[in-house]
Short mmCIF file of C-alpha atoms and ligand atoms in Angstrom, two decimals:
data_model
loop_
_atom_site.label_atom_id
_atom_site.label_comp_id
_atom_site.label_asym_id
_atom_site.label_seq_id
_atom_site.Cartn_x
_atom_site.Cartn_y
_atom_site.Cartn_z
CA UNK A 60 0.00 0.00 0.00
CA UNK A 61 1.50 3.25 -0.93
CA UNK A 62 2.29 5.58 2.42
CA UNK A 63 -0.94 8.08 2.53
CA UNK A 64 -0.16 11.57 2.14
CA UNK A 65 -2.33 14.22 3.67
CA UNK A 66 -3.67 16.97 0.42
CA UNK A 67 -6.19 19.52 1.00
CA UNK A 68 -8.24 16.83 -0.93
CA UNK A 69 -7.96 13.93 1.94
CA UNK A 70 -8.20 16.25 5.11
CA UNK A 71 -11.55 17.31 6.80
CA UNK A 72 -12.51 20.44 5.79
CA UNK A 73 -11.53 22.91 8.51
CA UNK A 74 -7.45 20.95 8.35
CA UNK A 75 -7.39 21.82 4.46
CA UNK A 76 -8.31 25.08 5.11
CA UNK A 77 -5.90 25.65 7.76
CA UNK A 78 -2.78 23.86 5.56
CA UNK A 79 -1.92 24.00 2.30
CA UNK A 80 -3.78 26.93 1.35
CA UNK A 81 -3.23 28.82 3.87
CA UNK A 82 -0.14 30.82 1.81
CA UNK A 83 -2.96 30.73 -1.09
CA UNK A 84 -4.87 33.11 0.95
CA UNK A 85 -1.90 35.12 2.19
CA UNK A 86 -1.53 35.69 -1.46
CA UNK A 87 -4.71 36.77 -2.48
CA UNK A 88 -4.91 38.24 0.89
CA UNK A 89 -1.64 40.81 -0.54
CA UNK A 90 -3.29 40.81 -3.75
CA UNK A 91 -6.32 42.31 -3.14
CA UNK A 92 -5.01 44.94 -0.67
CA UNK A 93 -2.83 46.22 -3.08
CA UNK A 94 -5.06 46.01 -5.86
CA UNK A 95 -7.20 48.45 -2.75
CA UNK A 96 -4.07 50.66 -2.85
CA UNK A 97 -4.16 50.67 -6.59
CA UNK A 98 -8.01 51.75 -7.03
CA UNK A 99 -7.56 54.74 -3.92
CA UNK A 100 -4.58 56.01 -5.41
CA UNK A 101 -6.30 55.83 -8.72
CA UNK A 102 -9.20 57.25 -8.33
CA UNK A 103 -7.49 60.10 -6.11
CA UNK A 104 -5.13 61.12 -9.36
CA UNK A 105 -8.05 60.84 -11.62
CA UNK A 106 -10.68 62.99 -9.13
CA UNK A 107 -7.64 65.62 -9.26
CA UNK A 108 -8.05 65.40 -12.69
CA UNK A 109 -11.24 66.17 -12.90
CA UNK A 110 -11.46 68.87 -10.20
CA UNK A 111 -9.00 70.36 -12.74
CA UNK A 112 -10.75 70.29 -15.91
CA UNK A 113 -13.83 72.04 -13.84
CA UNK A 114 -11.93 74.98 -12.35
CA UNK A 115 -9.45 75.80 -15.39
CA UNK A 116 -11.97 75.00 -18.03
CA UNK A 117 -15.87 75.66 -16.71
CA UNK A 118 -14.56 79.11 -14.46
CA UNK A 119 -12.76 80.85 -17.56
CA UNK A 120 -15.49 79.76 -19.43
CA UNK A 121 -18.17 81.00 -16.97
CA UNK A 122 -15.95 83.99 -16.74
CA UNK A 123 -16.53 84.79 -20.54
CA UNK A 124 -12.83 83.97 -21.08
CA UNK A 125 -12.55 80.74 -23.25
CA UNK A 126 -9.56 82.38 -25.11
CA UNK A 127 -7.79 81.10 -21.84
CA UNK A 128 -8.18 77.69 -22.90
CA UNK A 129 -5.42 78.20 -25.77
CA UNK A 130 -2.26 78.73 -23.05
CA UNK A 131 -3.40 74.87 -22.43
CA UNK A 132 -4.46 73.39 -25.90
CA UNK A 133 -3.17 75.60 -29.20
CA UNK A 134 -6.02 76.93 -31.20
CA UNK A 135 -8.62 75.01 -28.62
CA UNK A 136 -10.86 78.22 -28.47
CA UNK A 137 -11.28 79.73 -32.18
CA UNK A 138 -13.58 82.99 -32.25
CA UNK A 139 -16.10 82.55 -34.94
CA UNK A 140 -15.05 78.65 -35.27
CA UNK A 141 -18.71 77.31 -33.67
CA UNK A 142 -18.22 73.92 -34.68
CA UNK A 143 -14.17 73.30 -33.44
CA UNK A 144 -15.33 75.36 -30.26
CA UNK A 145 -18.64 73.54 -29.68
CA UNK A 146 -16.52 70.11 -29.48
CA UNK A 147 -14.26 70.75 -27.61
CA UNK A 148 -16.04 72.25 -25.23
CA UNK A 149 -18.53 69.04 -25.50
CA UNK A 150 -15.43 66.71 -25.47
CA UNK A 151 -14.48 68.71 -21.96
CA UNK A 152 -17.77 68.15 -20.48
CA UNK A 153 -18.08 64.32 -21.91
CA UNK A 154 -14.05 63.48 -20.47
CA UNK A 155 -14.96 64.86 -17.12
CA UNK A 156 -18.51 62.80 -16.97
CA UNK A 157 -15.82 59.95 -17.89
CA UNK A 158 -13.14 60.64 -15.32
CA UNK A 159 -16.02 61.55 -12.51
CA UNK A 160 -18.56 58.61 -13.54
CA UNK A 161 -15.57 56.14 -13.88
CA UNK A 162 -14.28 56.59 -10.75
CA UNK A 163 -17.80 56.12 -8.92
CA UNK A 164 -18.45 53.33 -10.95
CA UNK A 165 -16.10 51.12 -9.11
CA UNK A 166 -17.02 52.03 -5.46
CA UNK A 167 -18.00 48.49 -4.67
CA UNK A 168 -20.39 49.78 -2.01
CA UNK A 169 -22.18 51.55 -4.46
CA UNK A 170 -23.03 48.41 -6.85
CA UNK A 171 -23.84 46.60 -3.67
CA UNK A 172 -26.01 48.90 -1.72
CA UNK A 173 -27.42 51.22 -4.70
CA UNK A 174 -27.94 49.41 -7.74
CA UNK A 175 -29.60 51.53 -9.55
CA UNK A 176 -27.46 54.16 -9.16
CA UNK A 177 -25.00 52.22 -10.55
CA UNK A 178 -26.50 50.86 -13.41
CA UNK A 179 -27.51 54.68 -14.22
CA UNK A 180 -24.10 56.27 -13.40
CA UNK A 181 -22.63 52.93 -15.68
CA UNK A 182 -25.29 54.36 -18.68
CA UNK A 183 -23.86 57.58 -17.83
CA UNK A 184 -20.12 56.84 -17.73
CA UNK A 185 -20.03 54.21 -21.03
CA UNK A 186 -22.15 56.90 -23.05
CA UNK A 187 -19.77 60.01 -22.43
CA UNK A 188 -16.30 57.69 -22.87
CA UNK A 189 -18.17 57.23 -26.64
CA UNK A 190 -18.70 60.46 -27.33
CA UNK A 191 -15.55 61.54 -25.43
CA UNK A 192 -13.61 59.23 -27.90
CA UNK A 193 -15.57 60.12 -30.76
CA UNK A 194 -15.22 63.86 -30.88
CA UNK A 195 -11.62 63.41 -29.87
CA UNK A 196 -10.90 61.46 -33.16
CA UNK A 197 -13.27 64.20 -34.36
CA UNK A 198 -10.28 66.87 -33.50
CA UNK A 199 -7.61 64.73 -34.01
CA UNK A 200 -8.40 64.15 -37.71
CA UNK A 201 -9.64 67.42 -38.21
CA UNK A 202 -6.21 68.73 -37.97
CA UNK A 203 -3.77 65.87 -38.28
CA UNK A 204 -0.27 67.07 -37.41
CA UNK A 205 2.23 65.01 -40.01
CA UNK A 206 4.99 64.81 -37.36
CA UNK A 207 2.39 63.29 -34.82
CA UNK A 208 1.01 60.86 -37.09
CA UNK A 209 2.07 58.06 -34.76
CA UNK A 210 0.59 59.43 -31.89
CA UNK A 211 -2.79 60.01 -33.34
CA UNK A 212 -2.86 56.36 -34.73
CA UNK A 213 -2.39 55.44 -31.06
CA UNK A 214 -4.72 57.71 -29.54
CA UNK A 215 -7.38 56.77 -32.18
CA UNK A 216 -6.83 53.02 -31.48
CA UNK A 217 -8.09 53.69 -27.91
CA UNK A 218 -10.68 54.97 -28.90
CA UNK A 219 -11.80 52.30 -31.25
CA UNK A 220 -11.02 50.17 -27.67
CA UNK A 221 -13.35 52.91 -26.14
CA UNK A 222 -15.80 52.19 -28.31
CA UNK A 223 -16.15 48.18 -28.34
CA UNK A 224 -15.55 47.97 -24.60
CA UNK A 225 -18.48 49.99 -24.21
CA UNK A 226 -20.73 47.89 -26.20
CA UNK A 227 -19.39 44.48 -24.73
CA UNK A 228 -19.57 45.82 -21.13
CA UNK A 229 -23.45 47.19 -21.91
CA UNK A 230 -24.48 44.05 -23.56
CA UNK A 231 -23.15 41.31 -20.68
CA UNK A 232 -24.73 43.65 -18.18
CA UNK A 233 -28.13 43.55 -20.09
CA UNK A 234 -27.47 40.01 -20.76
CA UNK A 235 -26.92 39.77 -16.63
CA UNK A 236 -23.96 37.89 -16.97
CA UNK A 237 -21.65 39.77 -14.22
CA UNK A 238 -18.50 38.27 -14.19
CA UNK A 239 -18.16 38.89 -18.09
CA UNK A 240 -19.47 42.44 -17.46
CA UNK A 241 -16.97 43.19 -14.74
CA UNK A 242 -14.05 42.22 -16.72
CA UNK A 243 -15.58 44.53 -20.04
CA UNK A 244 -16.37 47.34 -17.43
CA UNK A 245 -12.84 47.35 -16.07
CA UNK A 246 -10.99 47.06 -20.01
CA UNK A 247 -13.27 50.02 -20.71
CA UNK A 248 -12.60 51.86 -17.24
CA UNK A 249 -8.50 51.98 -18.01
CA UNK A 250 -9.40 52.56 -22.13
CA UNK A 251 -10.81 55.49 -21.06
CA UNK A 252 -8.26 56.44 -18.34
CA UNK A 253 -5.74 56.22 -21.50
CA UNK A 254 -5.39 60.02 -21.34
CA UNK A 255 -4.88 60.36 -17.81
CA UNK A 256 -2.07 57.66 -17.96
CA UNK A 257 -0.68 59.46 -20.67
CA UNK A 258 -0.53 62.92 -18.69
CA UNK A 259 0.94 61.37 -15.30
CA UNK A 260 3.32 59.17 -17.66
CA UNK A 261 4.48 61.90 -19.64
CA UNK A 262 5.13 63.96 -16.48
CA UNK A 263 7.27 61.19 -14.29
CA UNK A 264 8.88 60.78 -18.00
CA UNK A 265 10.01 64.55 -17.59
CA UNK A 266 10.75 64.21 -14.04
CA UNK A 267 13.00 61.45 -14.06
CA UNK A 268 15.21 62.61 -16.79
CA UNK A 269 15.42 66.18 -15.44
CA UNK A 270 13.24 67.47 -18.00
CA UNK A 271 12.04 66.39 -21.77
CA UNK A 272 13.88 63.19 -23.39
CA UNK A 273 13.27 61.17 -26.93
CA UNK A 274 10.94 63.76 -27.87
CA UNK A 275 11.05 67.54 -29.30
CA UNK A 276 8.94 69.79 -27.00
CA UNK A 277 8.51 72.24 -29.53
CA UNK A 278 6.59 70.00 -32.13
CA UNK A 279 5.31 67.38 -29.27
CA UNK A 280 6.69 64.74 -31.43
CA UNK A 281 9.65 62.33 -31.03
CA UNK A 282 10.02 58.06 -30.00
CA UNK A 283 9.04 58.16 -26.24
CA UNK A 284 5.37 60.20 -26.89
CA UNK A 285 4.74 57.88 -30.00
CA UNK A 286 5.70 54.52 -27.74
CA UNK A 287 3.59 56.56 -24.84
CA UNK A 288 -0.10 56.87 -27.39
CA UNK A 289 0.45 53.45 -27.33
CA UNK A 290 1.44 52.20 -23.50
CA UNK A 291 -1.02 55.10 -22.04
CA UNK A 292 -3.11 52.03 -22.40
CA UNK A 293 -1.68 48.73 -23.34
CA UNK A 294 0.38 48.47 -20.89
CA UNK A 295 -2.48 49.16 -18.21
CA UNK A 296 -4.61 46.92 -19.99
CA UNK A 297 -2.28 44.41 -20.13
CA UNK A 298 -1.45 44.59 -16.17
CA UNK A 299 -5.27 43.99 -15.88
CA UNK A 300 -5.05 40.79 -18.09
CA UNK A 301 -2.59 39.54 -15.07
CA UNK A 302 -3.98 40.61 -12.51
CA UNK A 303 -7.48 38.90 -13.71
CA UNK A 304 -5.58 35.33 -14.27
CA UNK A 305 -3.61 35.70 -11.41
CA UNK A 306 -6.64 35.83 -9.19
CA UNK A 307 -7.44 32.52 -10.07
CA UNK A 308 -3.34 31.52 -9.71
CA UNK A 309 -1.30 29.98 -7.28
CA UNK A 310 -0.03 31.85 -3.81
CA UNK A 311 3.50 32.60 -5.60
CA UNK A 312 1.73 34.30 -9.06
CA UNK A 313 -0.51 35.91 -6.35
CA UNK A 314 2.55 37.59 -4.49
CA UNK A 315 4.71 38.12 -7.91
CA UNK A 316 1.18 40.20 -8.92
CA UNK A 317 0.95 42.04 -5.61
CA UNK A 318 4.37 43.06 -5.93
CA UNK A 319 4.41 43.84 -9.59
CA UNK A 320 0.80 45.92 -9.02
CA UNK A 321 3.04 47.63 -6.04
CA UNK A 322 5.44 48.82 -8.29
CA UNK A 323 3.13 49.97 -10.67
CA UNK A 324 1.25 51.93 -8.06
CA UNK A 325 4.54 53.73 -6.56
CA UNK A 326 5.23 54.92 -10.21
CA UNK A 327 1.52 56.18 -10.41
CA UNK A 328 1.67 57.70 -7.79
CA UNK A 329 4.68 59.26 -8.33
CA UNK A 330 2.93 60.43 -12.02
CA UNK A 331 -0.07 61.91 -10.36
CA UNK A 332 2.58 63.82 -7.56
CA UNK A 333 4.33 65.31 -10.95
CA UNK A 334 0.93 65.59 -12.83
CA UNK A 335 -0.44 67.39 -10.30
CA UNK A 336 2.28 70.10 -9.51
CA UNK A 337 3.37 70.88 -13.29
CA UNK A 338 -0.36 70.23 -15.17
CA UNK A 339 -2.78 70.79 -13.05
CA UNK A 340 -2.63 72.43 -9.76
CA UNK A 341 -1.00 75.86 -11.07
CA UNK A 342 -4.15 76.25 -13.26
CA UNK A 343 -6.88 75.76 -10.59
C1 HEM B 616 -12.47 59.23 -22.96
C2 HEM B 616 -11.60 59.81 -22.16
C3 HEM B 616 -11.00 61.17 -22.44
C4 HEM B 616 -10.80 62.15 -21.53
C5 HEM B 616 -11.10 62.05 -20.06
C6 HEM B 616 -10.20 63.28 -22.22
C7 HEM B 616 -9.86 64.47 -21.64
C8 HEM B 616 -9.34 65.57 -22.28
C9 HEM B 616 -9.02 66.83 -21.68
C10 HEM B 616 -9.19 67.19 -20.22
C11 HEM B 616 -8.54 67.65 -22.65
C12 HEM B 616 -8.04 69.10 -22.51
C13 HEM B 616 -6.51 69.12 -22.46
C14 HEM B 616 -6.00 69.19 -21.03
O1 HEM B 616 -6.35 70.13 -20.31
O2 HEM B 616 -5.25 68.29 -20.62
C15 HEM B 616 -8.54 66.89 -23.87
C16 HEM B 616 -8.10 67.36 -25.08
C17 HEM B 616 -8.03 66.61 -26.22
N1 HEM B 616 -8.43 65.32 -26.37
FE1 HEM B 616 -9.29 64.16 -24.97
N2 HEM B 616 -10.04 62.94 -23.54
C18 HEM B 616 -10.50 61.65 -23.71
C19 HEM B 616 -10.47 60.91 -24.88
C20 HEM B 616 -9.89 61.34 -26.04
C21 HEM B 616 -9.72 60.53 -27.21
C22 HEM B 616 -10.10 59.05 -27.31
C23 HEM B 616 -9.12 61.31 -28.14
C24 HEM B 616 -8.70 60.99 -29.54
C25 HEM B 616 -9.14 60.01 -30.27
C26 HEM B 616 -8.93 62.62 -27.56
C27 HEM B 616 -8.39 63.70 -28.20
C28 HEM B 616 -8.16 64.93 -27.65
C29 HEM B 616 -7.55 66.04 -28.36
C30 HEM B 616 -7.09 66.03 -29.81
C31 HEM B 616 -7.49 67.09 -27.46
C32 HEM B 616 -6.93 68.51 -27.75
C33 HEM B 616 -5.59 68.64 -27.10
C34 HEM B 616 -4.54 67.81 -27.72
O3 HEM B 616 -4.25 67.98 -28.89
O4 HEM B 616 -4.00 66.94 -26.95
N3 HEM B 616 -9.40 62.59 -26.28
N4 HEM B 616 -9.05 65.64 -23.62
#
């Protein structure tokens, strides 16, 4: 007779709980508190964000001065130009129902304790990330810049990601299957955060090398920004696709996730720090 050897699968229940996956749940244990860290830290940067694009844009606005727009975005405000003006100003109000909505969206109290609200606010959020990507390939193609070509193929493939994320995410909710929305929801929820990575990546960029390298500040063009319309949100993304299997993984590709998420969140934080003082903060 072979000598027996104790598994989770031949113990009683509460001794396989208690042995060999007991490191399984210190893994997912780290895992999810950092993926906590991740979302607070997050959703802080992007809430900055938005408090931003409502003071700088809405109050010179308010204030009858949407010429100020221009010392952000060349040629954003246009006198006479109704139809340029009128979308940007629409793609302004869309992003920050995006950045606002999005971050709302994932407050899991929220979805537990007010459904509705968060099947409205979800409407809400996946409705102004399609128009918010659709009038920004609007203005991107309006005025292609040659020398930026590659960053506006990059920037308009997120928003073709924008775009089907939006419908798969609507049609598993409608379809109530939850798990399938969830994962949709949160591909969509970092598409549309593509921007904001871009802004706190470009700015820890500029910190770390002391100010602007691979790429000429004067035309906004060069390697790093075309390799950054691209990363702004693949390489998000693709952290999610890990972090999603890894979930389901073993206590070692738990901890290897929790410390590559870590990592991830120091530099985003650092992004948002940088962000934050050179962006955003000196125009609220
Ligand atoms: C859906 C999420 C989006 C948000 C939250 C967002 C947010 C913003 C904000 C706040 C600005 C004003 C510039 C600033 O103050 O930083 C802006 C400008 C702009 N956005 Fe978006 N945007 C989004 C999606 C897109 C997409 C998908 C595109 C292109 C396909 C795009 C193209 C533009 C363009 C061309 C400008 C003018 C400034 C520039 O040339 O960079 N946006 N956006």
């Amino acid at each position: 007779m072979p000598p027996s050897v104790a598994t989770a699968d031949t113990l009683e229940p509460a001794e396989a709980v208690a042995m060999p996956q007991a490191p399984a749940r210190a893994g997912g244990r780290a895992l999810r508190g950092v993926a906590a860290t991740w979302w607070v830290v997050a959703v802080a940067g992007q809430l900055l964000f938005a408090f931003y694009i409502v003071t700088f844009y809405a109050r010179s606005a308010l204030a009858g001065r949407p010429e100020a727009w221009n010392a952000v975005v060349k040629g954003a405000y246009a006198p006479g130009d109704t139809v340029g003006n009128l979308v940007f100003a629409s793609h302004l109000v869309f992003a920050l129902a995006v950045v606002a909505g999005g971050a709302l969206q994932l407050v899991p109290r929220i979805r537990s304790r007010w459904p509705a609200v968060h099947r409205w606010n979800g409407r809400v959020f996946a409705t102004a990330g399609v128009i918010a990507a659709l009038g920004g390939l609007f203005m991107v193609w309006s005025h292609p810049k040659p020398e930026q070509f590659v960053q506006h193929l990059g920037i308009s493939l997120d928003a073709v990601l924008i775009l089907v994320f939006a419908f798969l995410a609507v049609r598993a909710a409608r379809a109530r299957r939850y798990d399938v929305h969830r994962r949709w929801a949160l591909r969509l929820f970092l598409a549309v955060g593509g921007v904001w990575f871009f802004r706190i990546g470009l700015m820890a960029w500029i910190v770390a090398n002391q100010g602007p390298a691979g790429f000429d500040p004067k035309t906004f063009s060069g390697p790093f920004l075309s390799f950054l319309a691209f990363a702004q949100y693949l390489v998000p993304l693709a952290l999610l696709e890990l972090y999603l299997r890894a979930q389901r993984g073993s206590a070692r590709v738990q901890l290897a996730m929790a410390f590559g998420l870590g990592a991830a969140t120091l530099v985003m934080a650092g992004g948002i720090a940088a962000a934050g003082a050179i962006l955003w903060l000196p125009r609220i």
